[in-house]
mmCIF file of C-alpha atoms in Angstrom:
data_model
loop_
_atom_site.group_PDB
_atom_site.id
_atom_site.type_symbol
_atom_site.label_atom_id
_atom_site.label_comp_id
_atom_site.label_asym_id
_atom_site.label_seq_id
_atom_site.Cartn_x
_atom_site.Cartn_y
_atom_site.Cartn_z
ATOM 1 C CA UNK A 11 18.817 56.491 37.957
ATOM 2 C CA UNK A 12 18.908 52.745 37.295
ATOM 3 C CA UNK A 13 15.805 50.882 38.449
ATOM 4 C CA UNK A 14 15.997 47.197 39.371
ATOM 5 C CA UNK A 15 13.465 44.502 40.221
ATOM 6 C CA UNK A 16 15.021 41.593 42.166
ATOM 7 C CA UNK A 17 13.091 38.320 42.507
ATOM 8 C CA UNK A 18 13.842 35.455 44.922
ATOM 9 C CA UNK A 19 11.383 32.533 44.719
ATOM 10 C CA UNK A 20 11.438 30.187 47.710
ATOM 11 C CA UNK A 21 9.713 26.879 48.313
ATOM 12 C CA UNK A 22 6.704 28.504 50.034
ATOM 13 C CA UNK A 23 7.245 32.205 49.312
ATOM 14 C CA UNK A 24 8.062 34.695 46.589
ATOM 15 C CA UNK A 25 10.228 37.594 47.727
ATOM 16 C CA UNK A 26 10.918 40.608 45.553
ATOM 17 C CA UNK A 27 12.215 44.146 45.879
ATOM 18 C CA UNK A 28 12.470 47.284 43.762
ATOM 19 C CA UNK A 29 15.584 49.437 43.919
ATOM 20 C CA UNK A 30 15.991 52.960 42.566
ATOM 21 C CA UNK A 31 19.758 53.061 42.476
ATOM 22 C CA UNK A 32 21.007 51.925 45.893
ATOM 23 C CA UNK A 33 17.694 52.750 47.594
ATOM 24 C CA UNK A 34 15.163 50.000 48.205
ATOM 25 C CA UNK A 35 11.713 51.542 47.583
ATOM 26 C CA UNK A 36 9.661 48.351 47.887
ATOM 27 C CA UNK A 37 10.218 44.972 49.523
ATOM 28 C CA UNK A 38 7.565 42.275 49.655
ATOM 29 C CA UNK A 39 7.242 38.666 50.748
ATOM 30 C CA UNK A 40 4.251 36.757 49.408
ATOM 31 C CA UNK A 41 3.542 33.572 51.370
ATOM 32 C CA UNK A 42 2.078 30.639 49.462
ATOM 33 C CA UNK A 43 -0.111 28.317 51.580
ATOM 34 C CA UNK A 44 0.844 24.676 51.163
ATOM 35 C CA UNK A 45 -2.646 23.737 49.975
ATOM 36 C CA UNK A 46 -2.295 26.336 47.200
ATOM 37 C CA UNK A 47 1.009 24.894 45.992
ATOM 38 C CA UNK A 48 -0.212 21.297 46.160
ATOM 39 C CA UNK A 49 -2.493 22.072 43.221
ATOM 40 C CA UNK A 50 0.558 22.160 40.961
ATOM 41 C CA UNK A 51 2.332 19.054 39.690
ATOM 42 C CA UNK A 52 5.722 20.741 39.324
ATOM 43 C CA UNK A 53 7.464 23.897 40.513
ATOM 44 C CA UNK A 54 7.477 25.233 36.949
ATOM 45 C CA UNK A 55 3.678 24.948 36.907
ATOM 46 C CA UNK A 56 3.622 27.634 39.634
ATOM 47 C CA UNK A 57 4.938 30.216 37.174
ATOM 48 C CA UNK A 58 1.602 31.880 36.308
ATOM 49 C CA UNK A 59 0.596 32.148 39.962
ATOM 50 C CA UNK A 60 3.824 33.778 41.091
ATOM 51 C CA UNK A 61 4.138 36.030 38.040
ATOM 52 C CA UNK A 62 0.585 37.309 38.470
ATOM 53 C CA UNK A 63 1.094 38.087 42.151
ATOM 54 C CA UNK A 64 4.325 40.034 41.536
ATOM 55 C CA UNK A 65 2.751 42.198 38.849
ATOM 56 C CA UNK A 66 -0.400 42.701 40.951
ATOM 57 C CA UNK A 67 1.581 43.928 43.979
ATOM 58 C CA UNK A 68 3.747 46.247 41.860
ATOM 59 C CA UNK A 69 0.614 47.853 40.432
ATOM 60 C CA UNK A 70 -1.051 48.111 43.853
ATOM 61 C CA UNK A 71 2.057 49.829 45.254
ATOM 62 C CA UNK A 72 2.057 52.365 42.430
ATOM 63 C CA UNK A 73 5.360 51.200 40.951
ATOM 64 C CA UNK A 74 5.650 52.251 37.320
ATOM 65 C CA UNK A 75 6.645 48.876 35.922
ATOM 66 C CA UNK A 76 7.747 50.246 32.543
ATOM 67 C CA UNK A 77 10.405 52.343 34.318
ATOM 68 C CA UNK A 78 12.224 49.221 35.517
ATOM 69 C CA UNK A 79 14.899 48.228 33.015
ATOM 70 C CA UNK A 80 16.853 45.611 34.964
ATOM 71 C CA UNK A 81 15.119 42.499 36.265
ATOM 72 C CA UNK A 82 17.235 39.915 38.061
ATOM 73 C CA UNK A 83 16.151 36.558 39.451
ATOM 74 C CA UNK A 84 17.831 34.204 41.875
ATOM 75 C CA UNK A 85 19.741 31.606 39.860
ATOM 76 C CA UNK A 86 18.468 28.065 39.759
ATOM 77 C CA UNK A 87 19.793 24.587 38.976
ATOM 78 C CA UNK A 88 21.365 25.109 35.566
ATOM 79 C CA UNK A 89 24.572 23.393 34.539
ATOM 80 C CA UNK A 90 27.531 24.435 36.767
ATOM 81 C CA UNK A 91 28.843 27.957 36.136
ATOM 82 C CA UNK A 92 31.541 30.339 37.273
ATOM 83 C CA UNK A 93 30.240 33.083 39.518
ATOM 84 C CA UNK A 94 28.968 36.270 37.973
ATOM 85 C CA UNK A 95 25.923 37.862 36.389
ATOM 86 C CA UNK A 96 24.397 36.050 33.416
ATOM 87 C CA UNK A 97 21.958 37.269 30.805
ATOM 88 C CA UNK A 98 18.859 35.117 30.718
ATOM 89 C CA UNK A 99 18.595 33.408 27.328
ATOM 90 C CA UNK A 100 16.419 30.735 25.757
ATOM 91 C CA UNK A 101 18.874 27.923 26.520
ATOM 92 C CA UNK A 102 18.932 28.829 30.209
ATOM 93 C CA UNK A 103 15.128 28.948 30.301
ATOM 94 C CA UNK A 104 14.956 25.554 28.583
ATOM 95 C CA UNK A 105 17.343 23.966 31.084
ATOM 96 C CA UNK A 106 15.517 25.446 34.070
ATOM 97 C CA UNK A 107 12.152 24.246 32.790
ATOM 98 C CA UNK A 108 13.552 20.764 32.167
ATOM 99 C CA UNK A 109 15.170 20.710 35.602
ATOM 100 C CA UNK A 110 18.402 19.278 34.237
ATOM 101 C CA UNK A 111 19.938 19.226 37.738
ATOM 102 C CA UNK A 112 16.673 19.011 39.622
ATOM 103 C CA UNK A 113 13.551 21.001 40.387
ATOM 104 C CA UNK A 114 13.888 23.811 42.907
ATOM 105 C CA UNK A 115 11.903 26.999 43.474
ATOM 106 C CA UNK A 116 14.964 29.046 42.454
ATOM 107 C CA UNK A 117 14.535 27.673 38.910
ATOM 108 C CA UNK A 118 11.637 30.122 38.596
ATOM 109 C CA UNK A 119 13.860 33.166 39.297
ATOM 110 C CA UNK A 120 15.323 33.682 35.809
ATOM 111 C CA UNK A 121 12.071 32.537 34.153
ATOM 112 C CA UNK A 122 10.063 35.187 36.014
ATOM 113 C CA UNK A 123 12.726 37.832 35.317
ATOM 114 C CA UNK A 124 12.677 36.987 31.605
ATOM 115 C CA UNK A 125 8.890 37.164 31.314
ATOM 116 C CA UNK A 126 8.633 40.545 33.046
ATOM 117 C CA UNK A 127 11.540 41.978 31.039
ATOM 118 C CA UNK A 128 9.828 40.969 27.796
ATOM 119 C CA UNK A 129 6.804 43.093 28.772
ATOM 120 C CA UNK A 130 8.932 46.233 29.212
ATOM 121 C CA UNK A 131 10.523 47.990 26.200
ATOM 122 C CA UNK A 132 14.308 47.987 26.560
ATOM 123 C CA UNK A 133 14.368 45.898 29.754
ATOM 124 C CA UNK A 134 16.932 43.145 30.357
ATOM 125 C CA UNK A 135 16.788 39.977 32.445
ATOM 126 C CA UNK A 136 19.643 38.468 34.461
ATOM 127 C CA UNK A 137 20.529 35.930 37.123
ATOM 128 C CA UNK A 138 23.534 36.066 39.471
ATOM 129 C CA UNK A 139 25.746 33.693 41.473
ATOM 130 C CA UNK A 140 23.441 30.653 41.268
ATOM 131 C CA UNK A 141 23.649 27.813 43.778
ATOM 132 C CA UNK A 142 25.503 25.751 41.149
ATOM 133 C CA UNK A 143 28.373 28.251 41.020
ATOM 134 C CA UNK A 144 31.456 26.088 40.454
ATOM 135 C CA UNK A 145 35.013 27.398 40.807
ATOM 136 C CA UNK A 146 36.525 24.335 42.483
ATOM 137 C CA UNK A 147 40.166 23.484 42.021
ATOM 138 C CA UNK A 148 40.412 20.182 40.166
ATOM 139 C CA UNK A 149 41.998 18.450 43.158
ATOM 140 C CA UNK A 150 38.885 19.318 45.210
ATOM 141 C CA UNK A 151 36.610 17.345 42.857
ATOM 142 C CA UNK A 152 38.003 13.927 43.783
ATOM 143 C CA UNK A 153 35.684 12.002 46.089
ATOM 144 C CA UNK A 154 37.677 8.791 46.458
ATOM 145 C CA UNK A 155 36.111 6.584 43.765
ATOM 146 C CA UNK A 156 35.687 7.200 40.023
ATOM 147 C CA UNK A 157 31.928 6.620 40.253
ATOM 148 C CA UNK A 158 31.623 9.645 42.542
ATOM 149 C CA UNK A 159 32.649 13.292 42.284
ATOM 150 C CA UNK A 160 32.461 16.185 44.720
ATOM 151 C CA UNK A 161 30.007 18.799 43.457
ATOM 152 C CA UNK A 162 29.842 22.526 44.143
ATOM 153 C CA UNK A 163 26.355 23.429 45.384
ATOM 154 C CA UNK A 164 26.338 26.127 48.041
ATOM 155 C CA UNK A 165 25.034 29.525 49.120
ATOM 156 C CA UNK A 166 27.046 31.325 46.457
ATOM 157 C CA UNK A 167 24.895 34.457 46.292
ATOM 158 C CA UNK A 168 25.180 35.267 50.004
ATOM 159 C CA UNK A 169 28.788 34.060 50.373
ATOM 160 C CA UNK A 170 29.962 36.234 47.470
ATOM 161 C CA UNK A 171 27.903 39.244 48.597
ATOM 162 C CA UNK A 172 29.270 38.987 52.150
ATOM 163 C CA UNK A 173 32.846 38.650 50.893
ATOM 164 C CA UNK A 174 32.468 41.716 48.655
ATOM 165 C CA UNK A 175 30.876 43.711 51.482
ATOM 166 C CA UNK A 176 33.769 42.826 53.781
ATOM 167 C CA UNK A 177 36.340 43.750 51.143
ATOM 168 C CA UNK A 178 34.629 47.110 50.659
ATOM 169 C CA UNK A 179 34.630 47.782 54.407
ATOM 170 C CA UNK A 180 38.380 47.201 54.686
ATOM 171 C CA UNK A 181 39.112 49.106 51.441
ATOM 172 C CA UNK A 182 40.403 46.049 49.595
ATOM 173 C CA UNK A 183 39.375 44.288 46.421
ATOM 174 C CA UNK A 184 37.618 40.977 46.908
ATOM 175 C CA UNK A 185 39.870 39.549 44.210
ATOM 176 C CA UNK A 186 42.963 40.367 46.303
ATOM 177 C CA UNK A 187 41.851 38.516 49.455
ATOM 178 C CA UNK A 188 41.913 34.999 50.857
ATOM 179 C CA UNK A 189 38.767 34.515 52.939
ATOM 180 C CA UNK A 190 36.877 31.736 54.640
ATOM 181 C CA UNK A 191 33.140 32.423 54.463
ATOM 182 C CA UNK A 192 30.713 30.391 56.565
ATOM 183 C CA UNK A 193 27.048 30.664 55.600
ATOM 184 C CA UNK A 194 25.132 29.425 58.640
ATOM 185 C CA UNK A 195 21.421 29.003 57.984
ATOM 186 C CA UNK A 196 18.935 26.190 57.351
ATOM 187 C CA UNK A 197 21.813 24.745 55.353
ATOM 188 C CA UNK A 198 25.481 25.357 56.125
ATOM 189 C CA UNK A 199 28.278 25.950 53.627
ATOM 190 C CA UNK A 200 31.873 26.959 54.312
ATOM 191 C CA UNK A 201 33.936 28.127 51.356
ATOM 192 C CA UNK A 202 37.606 28.906 50.727
ATOM 193 C CA UNK A 203 37.676 32.140 48.695
ATOM 194 C CA UNK A 204 41.034 32.626 47.024
ATOM 195 C CA UNK A 205 41.471 35.841 45.020
ATOM 196 C CA UNK A 206 37.778 36.015 44.128
ATOM 197 C CA UNK A 207 37.207 32.302 43.447
ATOM 198 C CA UNK A 208 35.668 29.676 45.727
ATOM 199 C CA UNK A 209 38.247 26.950 45.202
ATOM 200 C CA UNK A 210 36.718 24.513 47.701
ATOM 201 C CA UNK A 211 33.353 24.309 49.461
ATOM 202 C CA UNK A 212 31.105 21.599 50.857
ATOM 203 C CA UNK A 213 28.023 20.464 48.946
ATOM 204 C CA UNK A 214 25.490 22.129 51.230
ATOM 205 C CA UNK A 215 22.458 20.539 49.594
ATOM 206 C CA UNK A 216 22.782 16.829 50.148
ATOM 207 C CA UNK A 217 25.536 15.507 52.238
ATOM 208 C CA UNK A 218 28.770 17.261 53.168
ATOM 209 C CA UNK A 219 30.034 19.233 56.103
ATOM 210 C CA UNK A 220 28.401 20.172 59.375
ATOM 211 C CA UNK A 221 24.845 19.204 60.169
ATOM 212 C CA UNK A 222 22.505 22.193 60.228
ATOM 213 C CA UNK A 223 19.027 23.012 61.544
ATOM 214 C CA UNK A 224 17.483 20.684 58.933
ATOM 215 C CA UNK A 225 20.295 18.778 57.164
ATOM 216 C CA UNK A 226 22.403 15.867 58.357
ATOM 217 C CA UNK A 227 25.670 16.872 56.709
ATOM 218 C CA UNK A 228 28.402 14.238 56.407
ATOM 219 C CA UNK A 229 27.226 10.876 57.741
ATOM 220 C CA UNK A 230 29.191 7.655 58.480
ATOM 221 C CA UNK A 231 29.043 5.940 55.069
ATOM 222 C CA UNK A 232 29.056 2.372 56.359
ATOM 223 C CA UNK A 233 26.086 3.025 58.603
ATOM 224 C CA UNK A 234 24.237 4.728 55.740
ATOM 225 C CA UNK A 235 24.806 1.681 53.501
ATOM 226 C CA UNK A 236 23.456 -0.625 56.209
ATOM 227 C CA UNK A 237 20.405 1.599 56.668
ATOM 228 C CA UNK A 238 19.705 1.707 52.928
ATOM 229 C CA UNK A 239 19.642 -2.111 52.728
ATOM 230 C CA UNK A 240 17.893 -2.745 56.032
ATOM 231 C CA UNK A 241 14.499 -2.937 54.329
ATOM 232 C CA UNK A 242 13.057 -0.527 56.892
ATOM 233 C CA UNK A 243 13.238 2.643 54.836
ATOM 234 C CA UNK A 244 12.509 3.699 51.268
ATOM 235 C CA UNK A 245 14.704 5.976 49.154
ATOM 236 C CA UNK A 246 12.620 9.097 49.832
ATOM 237 C CA UNK A 247 12.569 8.441 53.579
ATOM 238 C CA UNK A 248 16.360 8.261 53.653
ATOM 239 C CA UNK A 249 16.674 11.341 51.473
ATOM 240 C CA UNK A 250 14.490 13.249 53.935
ATOM 241 C CA UNK A 251 16.786 12.104 56.755
ATOM 242 C CA UNK A 252 19.608 13.834 54.900
ATOM 243 C CA UNK A 253 17.763 16.954 53.727
ATOM 244 C CA UNK A 254 14.768 18.394 55.554
ATOM 245 C CA UNK A 255 14.553 16.074 58.559
ATOM 246 C CA UNK A 256 18.182 15.937 59.703
ATOM 247 C CA UNK A 257 20.183 18.084 62.100
ATOM 248 C CA UNK A 258 18.158 19.982 64.718
ATOM 249 C CA UNK A 259 14.930 18.506 63.291
ATOM 250 C CA UNK A 260 16.115 14.941 63.927
ATOM 251 C CA UNK A 261 17.678 15.599 67.323
ATOM 252 C CA UNK A 262 15.328 18.210 68.763
ATOM 253 C CA UNK A 263 12.174 18.231 66.630
ATOM 254 C CA UNK A 264 12.582 21.782 65.336
ATOM 255 C CA UNK A 265 14.454 23.627 62.591
ATOM 256 C CA UNK A 266 14.181 26.907 64.501
ATOM 257 C CA UNK A 267 17.684 27.806 65.680
ATOM 258 C CA UNK A 268 16.339 30.603 67.886
ATOM 259 C CA UNK A 269 14.114 28.117 69.693
ATOM 260 C CA UNK A 270 17.119 25.840 70.249
ATOM 261 C CA UNK A 271 19.144 28.762 71.584
ATOM 262 C CA UNK A 272 16.282 29.600 73.950
ATOM 263 C CA UNK A 273 16.160 25.988 75.203
ATOM 264 C CA UNK A 274 19.902 26.104 75.862
ATOM 265 C CA UNK A 275 19.536 29.274 77.941
ATOM 266 C CA UNK A 276 16.731 27.570 79.906
ATOM 267 C CA UNK A 277 19.086 24.741 80.848
ATOM 268 C CA UNK A 278 18.003 22.050 78.357
ATOM 269 C CA UNK A 279 21.037 19.727 78.413
ATOM 270 C CA UNK A 280 20.167 17.859 75.213
ATOM 271 C CA UNK A 281 19.670 21.093 73.260
ATOM 272 C CA UNK A 282 22.971 22.360 74.655
ATOM 273 C CA UNK A 283 24.842 19.221 73.579
ATOM 274 C CA UNK A 284 23.383 19.278 70.044
ATOM 275 C CA UNK A 285 24.045 22.987 69.573
ATOM 276 C CA UNK A 286 27.607 22.533 70.828
ATOM 277 C CA UNK A 287 28.107 19.698 68.315
ATOM 278 C CA UNK A 288 26.970 21.948 65.473
ATOM 279 C CA UNK A 289 29.403 24.678 66.593
ATOM 280 C CA UNK A 290 32.172 22.069 66.787
ATOM 281 C CA UNK A 291 31.538 20.793 63.261
ATOM 282 C CA UNK A 292 31.459 24.317 61.814
ATOM 283 C CA UNK A 293 34.801 25.081 63.489
ATOM 284 C CA UNK A 294 36.293 21.892 61.966
ATOM 285 C CA UNK A 295 35.123 22.966 58.504
ATOM 286 C CA UNK A 296 36.769 26.364 58.938
ATOM 287 C CA UNK A 297 39.980 24.570 59.891
ATOM 288 C CA UNK A 298 39.768 22.447 56.726
ATOM 289 C CA UNK A 299 39.427 25.518 54.542
ATOM 290 C CA UNK A 300 42.362 27.184 56.306
ATOM 291 C CA UNK A 301 44.449 24.217 55.130
ATOM 292 C CA UNK A 302 43.146 24.670 51.573
ATOM 293 C CA UNK A 303 44.364 28.281 51.733
ATOM 294 C CA UNK A 304 47.719 27.134 53.179
ATOM 295 C CA UNK A 305 47.118 29.170 56.318
ATOM 296 C CA UNK A 306 47.170 32.446 54.382
ATOM 297 C CA UNK A 307 43.765 33.707 55.517
ATOM 298 C CA UNK A 308 42.826 37.393 55.554
ATOM 299 C CA UNK A 309 39.621 36.862 57.493
ATOM 300 C CA UNK A 310 36.939 34.418 58.586
ATOM 301 C CA UNK A 311 33.430 35.706 57.849
ATOM 302 C CA UNK A 312 30.325 34.368 59.611
ATOM 303 C CA UNK A 313 26.971 35.054 57.947
ATOM 304 C CA UNK A 314 23.419 33.681 57.835
ATOM 305 C CA UNK A 315 20.768 33.414 60.532
ATOM 306 C CA UNK A 316 22.857 31.369 62.990
ATOM 307 C CA UNK A 317 25.470 34.130 63.021
ATOM 308 C CA UNK A 318 23.141 36.121 65.320
ATOM 309 C CA UNK A 319 23.985 33.597 68.056
ATOM 310 C CA UNK A 320 26.688 35.204 70.210
ATOM 311 C CA UNK A 321 27.640 31.843 71.697
ATOM 312 C CA UNK A 322 28.473 30.580 68.207
ATOM 313 C CA UNK A 323 30.616 33.629 67.521
ATOM 314 C CA UNK A 324 32.418 33.161 70.845
ATOM 315 C CA UNK A 325 32.991 29.449 70.145
ATOM 316 C CA UNK A 326 34.412 30.065 66.654
ATOM 317 C CA UNK A 327 36.658 32.757 68.116
ATOM 318 C CA UNK A 328 37.928 30.289 70.715
ATOM 319 C CA UNK A 329 38.535 27.460 68.229
ATOM 320 C CA UNK A 330 39.583 29.352 65.085
ATOM 321 C CA UNK A 331 40.847 32.738 66.268
ATOM 322 C CA UNK A 332 44.444 31.538 65.825
ATOM 323 C CA UNK A 333 43.833 31.220 62.058
ATOM 324 C CA UNK A 334 42.680 34.777 61.317
ATOM 325 C CA UNK A 335 40.477 37.599 62.555
ATOM 326 C CA UNK A 336 36.780 36.726 62.689
ATOM 327 C CA UNK A 337 34.089 39.071 61.364
ATOM 328 C CA UNK A 338 30.347 38.577 61.795
ATOM 329 C CA UNK A 339 27.746 39.639 59.205
ATOM 330 C CA UNK A 340 24.583 38.099 60.652
ATOM 331 C CA UNK A 341 21.557 37.348 58.509
ATOM 332 C CA UNK A 342 21.402 37.451 54.759
ATOM 333 C CA UNK A 343 19.840 39.729 52.172
ATOM 334 C CA UNK A 344 19.670 37.887 48.883
ATOM 335 C CA UNK A 345 17.375 40.506 47.341
ATOM 336 C CA UNK A 346 19.909 43.254 48.000
ATOM 337 C CA UNK A 347 22.706 40.991 46.728
ATOM 338 C CA UNK A 348 20.768 40.411 43.503
ATOM 339 C CA UNK A 349 19.991 44.123 43.079
ATOM 340 C CA UNK A 350 23.596 45.165 43.663
ATOM 341 C CA UNK A 351 24.768 42.664 41.037
ATOM 342 C CA UNK A 352 22.322 44.105 38.516
ATOM 343 C CA UNK A 353 23.463 47.636 39.363
ATOM 344 C CA UNK A 354 27.105 46.669 38.791
ATOM 345 C CA UNK A 355 26.134 45.645 35.255
ATOM 346 C CA UNK A 356 23.991 48.757 34.724
ATOM 347 C CA UNK A 357 26.873 51.023 35.782
ATOM 348 C CA UNK A 358 29.387 49.262 33.581
ATOM 349 C CA UNK A 359 31.385 47.955 36.550
ATOM 350 C CA UNK A 360 30.777 44.364 35.484
ATOM 351 C CA UNK A 361 30.110 42.684 32.167
ATOM 352 C CA UNK A 362 27.265 40.190 32.050
ATOM 353 C CA UNK A 363 28.174 36.704 30.873
ATOM 354 C CA UNK A 364 26.453 34.407 28.377
ATOM 355 C CA UNK A 365 24.990 31.062 29.375
ATOM 356 C CA UNK A 366 26.152 28.676 26.648
ATOM 357 C CA UNK A 367 26.156 25.260 28.305
#
């Protein structure tokens, strides 16, 4: 039986799980207090802390670490890649440590996987479907000026896992379907999946598409320019307006979508208007991606934490039901998605790729 350790480092947590075949035998979330993390200059400097805690918990739980032969970490900000499972190699580690496309907690995923694999005879380290997964059609890269280019940064791991799960449920191959997948969480990304490739998707990190619980999404460019040169705000303040302090945070003072939903049900008119605007913008994005797929859509999939909201599902059905059938897969399970990718490699169903950027 193939044994897998999946690792998903977040900004203030380290999540990991152990799978014996398809069965999850251990799942843990270690929370890192902010004051603990502030001791470190960079995210990479947190490596020893997180590595030590993972190994400590595995030993406490009686997991025989040497029996685990596949270790897979959430993919970080490497150079853009096609989707798939990649072997962790020295070049990947070097790029993640340097932060060639930025520093993010996910950069630690492959580094942690590599370290643990090196301690186990015969073990292998991988990453899968990183956030920089890039399968855009060339026409989708044009932004409107040669100094700018549209970039593919989105929730690739969960979008791909949800699309594959849906294909399995309807007894089809993911590679044979045209799907629109909307990941609806703290960030929102809507992708056009054509025969197994995401040929267009919004940059969910810093400035495209619908606003979300904590991101502003697409903003009126002229107004942004005026704000930048108003002398009232610094670069980091404006960046926080876009990522972290936009969306629900800016309008309603919270990034908790469940709290917003509760306010709506209690008759809060402002919360209702803001939530409705988010629904509206998501529906518009789905319509855009239907155009990308020339109207040939086999299904619209809603996933992520916001997909638990029945009012959202009802709204998308009302606005987009004419495009294709709508299927809801609420929540996300990135640890399971990582483990299943590793198992596909272990079983010979998928060949791992080499990172050679």
